[in-house]
JSON list of C-alpha atoms in Angstrom, two decimals:
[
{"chain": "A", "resi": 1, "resn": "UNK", "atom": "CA", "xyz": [118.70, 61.58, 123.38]},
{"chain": "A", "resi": 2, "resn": "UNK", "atom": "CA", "xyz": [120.27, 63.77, 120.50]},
{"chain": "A", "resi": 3, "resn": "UNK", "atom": "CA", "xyz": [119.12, 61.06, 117.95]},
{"chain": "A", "resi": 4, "resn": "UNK", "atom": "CA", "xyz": [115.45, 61.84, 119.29]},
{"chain": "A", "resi": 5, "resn": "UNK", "atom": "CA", "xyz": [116.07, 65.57, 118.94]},
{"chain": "A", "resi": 6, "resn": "UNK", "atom": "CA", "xyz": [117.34, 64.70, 115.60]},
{"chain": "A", "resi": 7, "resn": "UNK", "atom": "CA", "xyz": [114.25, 62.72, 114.41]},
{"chain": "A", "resi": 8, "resn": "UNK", "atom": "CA", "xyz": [111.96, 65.34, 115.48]},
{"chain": "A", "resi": 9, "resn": "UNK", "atom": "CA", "xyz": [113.15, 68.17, 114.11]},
{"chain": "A", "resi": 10, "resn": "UNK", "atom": "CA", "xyz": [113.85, 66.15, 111.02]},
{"chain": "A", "resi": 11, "resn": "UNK", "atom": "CA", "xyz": [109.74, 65.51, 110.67]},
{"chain": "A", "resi": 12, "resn": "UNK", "atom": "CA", "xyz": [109.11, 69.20, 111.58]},
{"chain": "A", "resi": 13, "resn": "UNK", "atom": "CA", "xyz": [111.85, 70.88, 109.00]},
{"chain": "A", "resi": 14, "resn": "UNK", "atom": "CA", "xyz": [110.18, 67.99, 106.22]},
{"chain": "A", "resi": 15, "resn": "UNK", "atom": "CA", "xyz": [106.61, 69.24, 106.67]},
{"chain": "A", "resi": 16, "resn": "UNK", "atom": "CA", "xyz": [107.25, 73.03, 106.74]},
{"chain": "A", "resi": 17, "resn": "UNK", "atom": "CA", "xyz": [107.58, 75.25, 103.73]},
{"chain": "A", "resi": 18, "resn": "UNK", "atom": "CA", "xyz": [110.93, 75.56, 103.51]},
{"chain": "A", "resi": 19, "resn": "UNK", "atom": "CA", "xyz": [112.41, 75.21, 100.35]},
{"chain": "A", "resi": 20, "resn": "UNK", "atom": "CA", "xyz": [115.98, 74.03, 99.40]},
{"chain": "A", "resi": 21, "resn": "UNK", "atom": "CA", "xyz": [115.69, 76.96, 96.58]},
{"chain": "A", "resi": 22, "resn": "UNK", "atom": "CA", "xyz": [115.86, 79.36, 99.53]},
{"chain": "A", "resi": 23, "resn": "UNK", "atom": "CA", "xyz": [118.64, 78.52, 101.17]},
{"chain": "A", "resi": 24, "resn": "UNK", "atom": "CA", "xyz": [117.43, 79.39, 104.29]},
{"chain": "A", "resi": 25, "resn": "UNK", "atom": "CA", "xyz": [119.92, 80.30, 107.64]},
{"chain": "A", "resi": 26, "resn": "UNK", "atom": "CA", "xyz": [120.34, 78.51, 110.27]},
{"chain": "A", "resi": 27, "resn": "UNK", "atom": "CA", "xyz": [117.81, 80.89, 112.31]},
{"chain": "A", "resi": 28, "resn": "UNK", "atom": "CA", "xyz": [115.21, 80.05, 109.55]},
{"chain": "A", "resi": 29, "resn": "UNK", "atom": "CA", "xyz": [115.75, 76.14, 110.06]},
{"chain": "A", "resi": 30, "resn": "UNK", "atom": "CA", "xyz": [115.63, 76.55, 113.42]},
{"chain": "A", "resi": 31, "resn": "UNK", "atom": "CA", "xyz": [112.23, 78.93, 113.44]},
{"chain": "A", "resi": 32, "resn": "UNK", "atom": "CA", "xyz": [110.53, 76.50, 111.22]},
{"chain": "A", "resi": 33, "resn": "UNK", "atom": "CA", "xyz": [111.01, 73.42, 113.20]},
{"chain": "A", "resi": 34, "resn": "UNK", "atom": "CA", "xyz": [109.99, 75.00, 116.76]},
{"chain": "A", "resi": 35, "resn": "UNK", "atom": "CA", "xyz": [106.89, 76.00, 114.40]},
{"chain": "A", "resi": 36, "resn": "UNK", "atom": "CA", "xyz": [105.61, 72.71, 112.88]},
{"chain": "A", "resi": 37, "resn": "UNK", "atom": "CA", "xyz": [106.36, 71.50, 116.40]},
{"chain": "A", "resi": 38, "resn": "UNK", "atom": "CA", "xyz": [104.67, 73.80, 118.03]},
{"chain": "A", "resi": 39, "resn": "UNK", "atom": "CA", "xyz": [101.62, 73.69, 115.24]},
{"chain": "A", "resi": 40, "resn": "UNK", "atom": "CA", "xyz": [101.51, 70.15, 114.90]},
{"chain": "A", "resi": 41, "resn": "UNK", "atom": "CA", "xyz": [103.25, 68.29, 117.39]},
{"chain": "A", "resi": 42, "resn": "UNK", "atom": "CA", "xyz": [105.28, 65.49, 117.67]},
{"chain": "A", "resi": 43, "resn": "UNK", "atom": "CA", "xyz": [102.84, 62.91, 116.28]},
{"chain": "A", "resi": 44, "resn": "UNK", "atom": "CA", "xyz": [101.38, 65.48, 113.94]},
{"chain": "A", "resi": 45, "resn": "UNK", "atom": "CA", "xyz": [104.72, 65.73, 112.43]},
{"chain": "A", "resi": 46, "resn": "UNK", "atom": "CA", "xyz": [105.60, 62.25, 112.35]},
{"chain": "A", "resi": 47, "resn": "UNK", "atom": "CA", "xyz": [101.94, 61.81, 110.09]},
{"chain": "A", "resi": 48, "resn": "UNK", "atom": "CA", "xyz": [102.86, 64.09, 107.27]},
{"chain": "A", "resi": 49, "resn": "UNK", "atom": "CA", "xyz": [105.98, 63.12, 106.84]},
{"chain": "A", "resi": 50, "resn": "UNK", "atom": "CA", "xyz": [103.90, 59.53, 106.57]},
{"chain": "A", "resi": 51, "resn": "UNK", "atom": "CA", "xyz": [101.93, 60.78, 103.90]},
{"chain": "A", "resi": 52, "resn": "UNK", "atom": "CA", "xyz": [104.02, 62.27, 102.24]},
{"chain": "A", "resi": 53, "resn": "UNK", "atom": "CA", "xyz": [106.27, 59.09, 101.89]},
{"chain": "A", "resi": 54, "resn": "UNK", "atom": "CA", "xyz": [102.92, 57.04, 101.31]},
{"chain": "A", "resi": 55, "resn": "UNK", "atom": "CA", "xyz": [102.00, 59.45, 98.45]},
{"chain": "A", "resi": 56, "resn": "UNK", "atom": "CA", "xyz": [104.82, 60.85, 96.70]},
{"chain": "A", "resi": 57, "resn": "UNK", "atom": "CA", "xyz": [107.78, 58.79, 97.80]},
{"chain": "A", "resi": 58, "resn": "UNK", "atom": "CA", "xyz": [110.36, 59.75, 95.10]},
{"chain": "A", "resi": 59, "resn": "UNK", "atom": "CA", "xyz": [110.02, 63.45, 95.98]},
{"chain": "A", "resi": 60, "resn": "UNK", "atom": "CA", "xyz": [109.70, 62.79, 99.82]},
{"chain": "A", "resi": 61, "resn": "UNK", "atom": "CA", "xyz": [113.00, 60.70, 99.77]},
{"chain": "A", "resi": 62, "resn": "UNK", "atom": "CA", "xyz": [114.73, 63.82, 97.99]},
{"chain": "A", "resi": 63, "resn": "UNK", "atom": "CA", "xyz": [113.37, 66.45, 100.60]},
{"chain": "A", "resi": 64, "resn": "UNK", "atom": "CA", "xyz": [114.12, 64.17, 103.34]},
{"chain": "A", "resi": 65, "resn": "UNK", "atom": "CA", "xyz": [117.67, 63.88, 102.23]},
{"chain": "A", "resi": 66, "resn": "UNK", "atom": "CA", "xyz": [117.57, 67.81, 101.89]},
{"chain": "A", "resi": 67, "resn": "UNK", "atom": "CA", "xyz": [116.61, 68.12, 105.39]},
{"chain": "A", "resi": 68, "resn": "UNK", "atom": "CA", "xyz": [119.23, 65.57, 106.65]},
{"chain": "A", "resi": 69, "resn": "UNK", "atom": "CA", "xyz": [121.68, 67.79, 105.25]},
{"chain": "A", "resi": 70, "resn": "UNK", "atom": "CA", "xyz": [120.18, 71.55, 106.61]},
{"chain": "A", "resi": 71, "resn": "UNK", "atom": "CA", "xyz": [120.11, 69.80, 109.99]},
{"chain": "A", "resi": 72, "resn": "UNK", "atom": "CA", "xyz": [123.57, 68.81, 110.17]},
{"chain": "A", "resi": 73, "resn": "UNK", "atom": "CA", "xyz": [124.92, 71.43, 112.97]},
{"chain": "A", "resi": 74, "resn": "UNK", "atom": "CA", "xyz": [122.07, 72.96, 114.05]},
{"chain": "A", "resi": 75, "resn": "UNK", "atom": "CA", "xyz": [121.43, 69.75, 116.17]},
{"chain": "A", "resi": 76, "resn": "UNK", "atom": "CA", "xyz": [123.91, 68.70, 117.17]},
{"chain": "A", "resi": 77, "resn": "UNK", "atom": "CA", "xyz": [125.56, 67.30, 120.22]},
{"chain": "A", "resi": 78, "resn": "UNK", "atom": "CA", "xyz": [127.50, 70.50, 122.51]},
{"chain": "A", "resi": 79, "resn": "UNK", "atom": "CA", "xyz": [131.37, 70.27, 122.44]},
{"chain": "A", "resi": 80, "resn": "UNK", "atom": "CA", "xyz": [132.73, 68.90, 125.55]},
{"chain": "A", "resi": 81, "resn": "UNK", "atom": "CA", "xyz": [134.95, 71.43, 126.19]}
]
């Protein structure tokens, strides 16, 4: 299930405008994935991010790596305590 989370809000963070320049919070991350989501959906999401790979692949490969790496901890599986 986290994996699906993961993929989702990995296509949402990679089609907002969010910029590795602005080093943005974990609040931001989190504020601009519930809004692509919420703007664009799932499948909406999951089309861009298409696109963009279809049309500029060497800079979609770099932002998608970017957005690997903002993700890491904001989704993330809960600590069994």
């Amino acid at each position: 299930m986290i994996s699906i989370v993961k993929d989702l809000a990995a296509e949402a963070l990679f089609v907002s405008s969010l910029q590795p320049s602005e080093c943005p919070s974990r609040q931001a991350v989190e504020r601009a994935v519930t809004a692509m989501l919420l703007l664009h959906g799932s499948d909406g999401c999951a089309a861009e991010v298409a696109t963009e790979f279809g049309d500029h692949p060497e800079m979609a490969v770099r932002r998608m790596h970017w957005v690997h790496d903002e993700l890491t901890g904001v989704v993330a599986p809960a600590a069994v305590a």
